Structure formats: C-alpha cells, structure tokens
mmCIF file with all atom_site columns, C-alpha atoms in Angstrom:
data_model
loop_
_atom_site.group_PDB
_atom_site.id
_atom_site.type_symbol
_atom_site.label_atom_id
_atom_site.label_alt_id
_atom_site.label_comp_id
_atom_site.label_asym_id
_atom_site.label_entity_id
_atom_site.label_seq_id
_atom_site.pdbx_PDB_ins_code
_atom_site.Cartn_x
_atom_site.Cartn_y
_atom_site.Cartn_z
_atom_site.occupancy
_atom_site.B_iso_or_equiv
_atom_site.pdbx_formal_charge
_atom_site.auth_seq_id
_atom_site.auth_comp_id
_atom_site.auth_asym_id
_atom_site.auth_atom_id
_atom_site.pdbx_PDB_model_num
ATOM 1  C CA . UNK A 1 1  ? -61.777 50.773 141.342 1.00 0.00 ? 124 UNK A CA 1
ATOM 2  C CA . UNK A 1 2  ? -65.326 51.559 142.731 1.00 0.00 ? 125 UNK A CA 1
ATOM 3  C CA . UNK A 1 3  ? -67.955 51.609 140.647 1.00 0.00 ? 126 UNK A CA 1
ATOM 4  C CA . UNK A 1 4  ? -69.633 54.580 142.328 1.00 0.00 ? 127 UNK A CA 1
ATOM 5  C CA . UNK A 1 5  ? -71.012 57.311 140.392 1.00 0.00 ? 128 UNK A CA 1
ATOM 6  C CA . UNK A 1 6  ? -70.227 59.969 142.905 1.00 0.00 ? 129 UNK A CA 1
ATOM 7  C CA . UNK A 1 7  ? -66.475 59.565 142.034 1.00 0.00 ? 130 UNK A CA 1
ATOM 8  C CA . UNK A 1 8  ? -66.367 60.016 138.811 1.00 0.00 ? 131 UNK A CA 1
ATOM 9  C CA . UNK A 1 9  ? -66.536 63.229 136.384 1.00 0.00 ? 132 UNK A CA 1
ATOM 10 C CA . UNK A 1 10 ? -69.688 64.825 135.598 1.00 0.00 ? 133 UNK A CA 1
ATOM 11 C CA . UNK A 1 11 ? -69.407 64.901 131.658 1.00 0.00 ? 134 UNK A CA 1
ATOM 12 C CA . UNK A 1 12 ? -72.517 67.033 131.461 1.00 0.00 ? 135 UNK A CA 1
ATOM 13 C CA . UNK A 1 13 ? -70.239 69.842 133.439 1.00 0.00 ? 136 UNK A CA 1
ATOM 14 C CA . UNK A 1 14 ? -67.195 69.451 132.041 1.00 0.00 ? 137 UNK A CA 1
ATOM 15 C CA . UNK A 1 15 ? -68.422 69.832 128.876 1.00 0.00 ? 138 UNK A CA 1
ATOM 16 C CA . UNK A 1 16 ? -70.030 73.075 129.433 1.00 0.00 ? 139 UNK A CA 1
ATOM 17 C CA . UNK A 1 17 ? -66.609 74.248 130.659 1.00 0.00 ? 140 UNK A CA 1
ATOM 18 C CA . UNK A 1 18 ? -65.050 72.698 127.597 1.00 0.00 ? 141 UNK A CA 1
ATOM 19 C CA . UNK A 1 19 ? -67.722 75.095 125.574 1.00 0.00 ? 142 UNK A CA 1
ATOM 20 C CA . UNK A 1 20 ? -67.458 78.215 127.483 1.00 0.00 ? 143 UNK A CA 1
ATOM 21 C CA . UNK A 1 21 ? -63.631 78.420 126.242 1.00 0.00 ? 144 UNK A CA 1
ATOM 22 C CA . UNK A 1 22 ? -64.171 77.596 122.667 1.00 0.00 ? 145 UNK A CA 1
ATOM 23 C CA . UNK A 1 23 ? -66.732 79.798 121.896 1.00 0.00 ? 146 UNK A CA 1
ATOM 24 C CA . UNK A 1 24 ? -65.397 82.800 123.960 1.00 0.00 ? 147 UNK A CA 1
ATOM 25 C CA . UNK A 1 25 ? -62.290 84.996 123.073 1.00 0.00 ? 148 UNK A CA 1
ATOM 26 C CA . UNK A 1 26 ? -61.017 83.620 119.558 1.00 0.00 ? 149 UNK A CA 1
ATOM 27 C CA . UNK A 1 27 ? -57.300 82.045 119.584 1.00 0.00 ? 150 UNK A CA 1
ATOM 28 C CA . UNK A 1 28 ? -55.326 81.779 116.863 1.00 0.00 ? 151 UNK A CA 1
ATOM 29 C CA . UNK A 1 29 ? -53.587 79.031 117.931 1.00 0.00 ? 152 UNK A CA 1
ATOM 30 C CA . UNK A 1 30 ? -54.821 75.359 119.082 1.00 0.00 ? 153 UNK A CA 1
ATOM 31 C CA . UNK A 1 31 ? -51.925 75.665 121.717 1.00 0.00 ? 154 UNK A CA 1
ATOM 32 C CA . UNK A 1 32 ? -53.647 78.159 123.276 1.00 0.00 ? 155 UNK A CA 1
ATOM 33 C CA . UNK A 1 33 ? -57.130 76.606 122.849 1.00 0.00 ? 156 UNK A CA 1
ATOM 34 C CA . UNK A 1 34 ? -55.267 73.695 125.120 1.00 0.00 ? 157 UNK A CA 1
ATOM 35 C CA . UNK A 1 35 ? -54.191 75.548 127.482 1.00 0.00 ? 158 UNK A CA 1
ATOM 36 C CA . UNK A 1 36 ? -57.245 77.855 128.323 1.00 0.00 ? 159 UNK A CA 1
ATOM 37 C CA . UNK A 1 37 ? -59.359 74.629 128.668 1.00 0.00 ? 160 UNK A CA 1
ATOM 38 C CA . UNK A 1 38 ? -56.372 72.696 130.809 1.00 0.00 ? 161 UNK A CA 1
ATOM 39 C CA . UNK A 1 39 ? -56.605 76.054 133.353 1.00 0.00 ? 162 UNK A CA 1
ATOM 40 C CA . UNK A 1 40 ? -60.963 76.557 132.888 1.00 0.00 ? 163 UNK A CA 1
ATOM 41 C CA . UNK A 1 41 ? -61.455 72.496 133.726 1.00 0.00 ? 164 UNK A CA 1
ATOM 42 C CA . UNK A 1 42 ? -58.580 72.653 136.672 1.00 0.00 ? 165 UNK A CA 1
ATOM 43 C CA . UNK A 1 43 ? -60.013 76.106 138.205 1.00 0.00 ? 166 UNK A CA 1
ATOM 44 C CA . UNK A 1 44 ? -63.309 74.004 138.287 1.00 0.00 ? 167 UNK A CA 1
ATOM 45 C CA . UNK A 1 45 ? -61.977 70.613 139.482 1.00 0.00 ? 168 UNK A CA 1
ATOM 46 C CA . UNK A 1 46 ? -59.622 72.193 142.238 1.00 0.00 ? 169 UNK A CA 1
ATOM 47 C CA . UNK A 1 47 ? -56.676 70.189 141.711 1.00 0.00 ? 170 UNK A CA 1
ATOM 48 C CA . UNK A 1 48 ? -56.184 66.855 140.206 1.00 0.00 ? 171 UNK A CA 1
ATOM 49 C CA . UNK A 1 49 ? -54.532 66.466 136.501 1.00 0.00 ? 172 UNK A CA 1
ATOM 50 C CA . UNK A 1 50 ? -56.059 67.012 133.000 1.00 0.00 ? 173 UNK A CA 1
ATOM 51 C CA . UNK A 1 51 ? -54.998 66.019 129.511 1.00 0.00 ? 174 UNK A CA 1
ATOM 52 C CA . UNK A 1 52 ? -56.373 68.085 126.980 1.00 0.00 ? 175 UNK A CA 1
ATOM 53 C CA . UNK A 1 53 ? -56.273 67.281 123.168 1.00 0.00 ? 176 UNK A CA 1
ATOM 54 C CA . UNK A 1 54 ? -56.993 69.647 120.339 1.00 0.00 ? 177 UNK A CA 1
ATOM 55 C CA . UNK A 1 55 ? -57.298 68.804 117.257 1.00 0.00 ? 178 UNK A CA 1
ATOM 56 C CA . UNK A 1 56 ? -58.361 71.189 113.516 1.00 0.00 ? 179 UNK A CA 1
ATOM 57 C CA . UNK A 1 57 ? -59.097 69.600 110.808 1.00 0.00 ? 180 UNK A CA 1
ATOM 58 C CA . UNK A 1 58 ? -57.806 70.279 107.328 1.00 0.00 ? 181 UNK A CA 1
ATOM 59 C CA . UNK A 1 59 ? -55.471 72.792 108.568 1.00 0.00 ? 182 UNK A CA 1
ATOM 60 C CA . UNK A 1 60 ? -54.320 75.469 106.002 1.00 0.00 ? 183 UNK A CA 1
ATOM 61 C CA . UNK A 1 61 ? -50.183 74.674 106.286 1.00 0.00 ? 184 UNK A CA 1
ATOM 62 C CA . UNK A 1 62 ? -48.929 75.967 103.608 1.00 0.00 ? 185 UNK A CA 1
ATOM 63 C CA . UNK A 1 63 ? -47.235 73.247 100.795 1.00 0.00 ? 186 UNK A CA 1
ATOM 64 C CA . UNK A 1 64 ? -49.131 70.123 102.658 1.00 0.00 ? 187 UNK A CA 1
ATOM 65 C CA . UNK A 1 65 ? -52.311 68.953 102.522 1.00 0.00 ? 188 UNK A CA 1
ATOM 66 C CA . UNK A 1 66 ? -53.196 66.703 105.626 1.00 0.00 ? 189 UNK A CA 1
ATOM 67 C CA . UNK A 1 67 ? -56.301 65.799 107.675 1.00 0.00 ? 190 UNK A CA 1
ATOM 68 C CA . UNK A 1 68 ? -55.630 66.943 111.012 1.00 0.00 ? 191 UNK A CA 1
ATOM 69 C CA . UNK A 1 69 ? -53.283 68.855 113.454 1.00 0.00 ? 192 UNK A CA 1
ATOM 70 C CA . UNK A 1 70 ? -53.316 68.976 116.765 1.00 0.00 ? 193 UNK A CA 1
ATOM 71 C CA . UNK A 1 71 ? -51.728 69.322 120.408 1.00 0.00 ? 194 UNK A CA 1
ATOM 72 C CA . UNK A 1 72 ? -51.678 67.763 123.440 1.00 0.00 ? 195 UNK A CA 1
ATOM 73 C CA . UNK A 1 73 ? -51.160 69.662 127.026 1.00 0.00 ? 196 UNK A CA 1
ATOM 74 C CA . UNK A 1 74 ? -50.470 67.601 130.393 1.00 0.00 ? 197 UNK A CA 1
ATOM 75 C CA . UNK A 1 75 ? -51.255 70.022 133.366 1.00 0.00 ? 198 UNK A CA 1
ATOM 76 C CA . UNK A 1 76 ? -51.870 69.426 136.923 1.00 0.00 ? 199 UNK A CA 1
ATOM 77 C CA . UNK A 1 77 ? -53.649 71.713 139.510 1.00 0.00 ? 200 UNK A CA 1
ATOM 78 C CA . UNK A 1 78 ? -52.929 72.839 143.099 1.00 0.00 ? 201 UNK A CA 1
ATOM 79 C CA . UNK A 1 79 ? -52.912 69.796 145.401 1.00 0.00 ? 202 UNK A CA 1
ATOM 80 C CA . UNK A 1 80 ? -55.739 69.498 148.142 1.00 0.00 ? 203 UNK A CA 1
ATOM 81 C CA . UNK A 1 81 ? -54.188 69.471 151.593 1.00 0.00 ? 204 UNK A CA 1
ATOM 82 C CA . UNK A 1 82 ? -54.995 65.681 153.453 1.00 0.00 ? 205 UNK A CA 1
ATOM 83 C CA . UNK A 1 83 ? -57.772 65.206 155.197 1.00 0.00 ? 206 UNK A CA 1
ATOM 84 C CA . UNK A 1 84 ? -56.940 63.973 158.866 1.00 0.00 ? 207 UNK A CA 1
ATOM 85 C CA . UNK A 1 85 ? -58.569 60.942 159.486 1.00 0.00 ? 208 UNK A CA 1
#
C-alpha cells in the first residue's frame, strides 16, 4: 500500500456526485437511491467497484417502529483495457 495521495479517491468529488443524485429526481425507494449513486460514482470513476449504503431513518413500516432501514448495492464498472508496458 502506497501512501500517495494521487491514488486515492478525491472525497471532495465524490461527494458532490453523491449530492447531485440525492437532491435530483425524487425516488421512492432507497434501492433506487443505491443504485443511481452506484451508476453516477462508476460513470465518473470509469471502472473499478463501488459499495454503496443507504440508509432512512425512522422509516414509516407500518406495525414496527425501528431506527433505521437500509440497503446495500455491490456494483462494478467496465474494466480499463492494460496498459502495455
């Protein structure tokens, strides 16, 4: 593992990805929250994997009362071809 800034995620952008989805065309369900921010944060990566959590709290489900609910989605974008040495 290097410990080189240049290979690692810029949080900054990712997060205005992350915002872009949430606060654009409302979903009425967190599965599809996931998944539209799995596809925005690959489109923008170009490949790799991404693990997206999403979590409401207090959800309104009807007879229970918990905290949270949530989902999880694995996805993984197009592979970059190799670079010939």
């Amino acid at each position: 593992l290097a410990d080189d800034i240049a290979l690692t995620v810029n949080y900054s952008h990712l997060y205005r990805v992350v915002e872009r989805v949430v606060t654009g065309t409302p979903a009425k369900l967190l599965e599809t929250v996931a998944e539209r921010i799995a596809a925005a944060v690959l489109a923008e990566c170009r490949g790799g994997e991404v693990r997206v959590r999403v979590r409401k709290l207090a959800p309104p489900i009807k007879g229970a009362t918990v905290g949270t609910a949530g989902v999880e989605v694995v996805r993984r974008g197009i592979s970059q071809p190799a670079v010939p040495d």
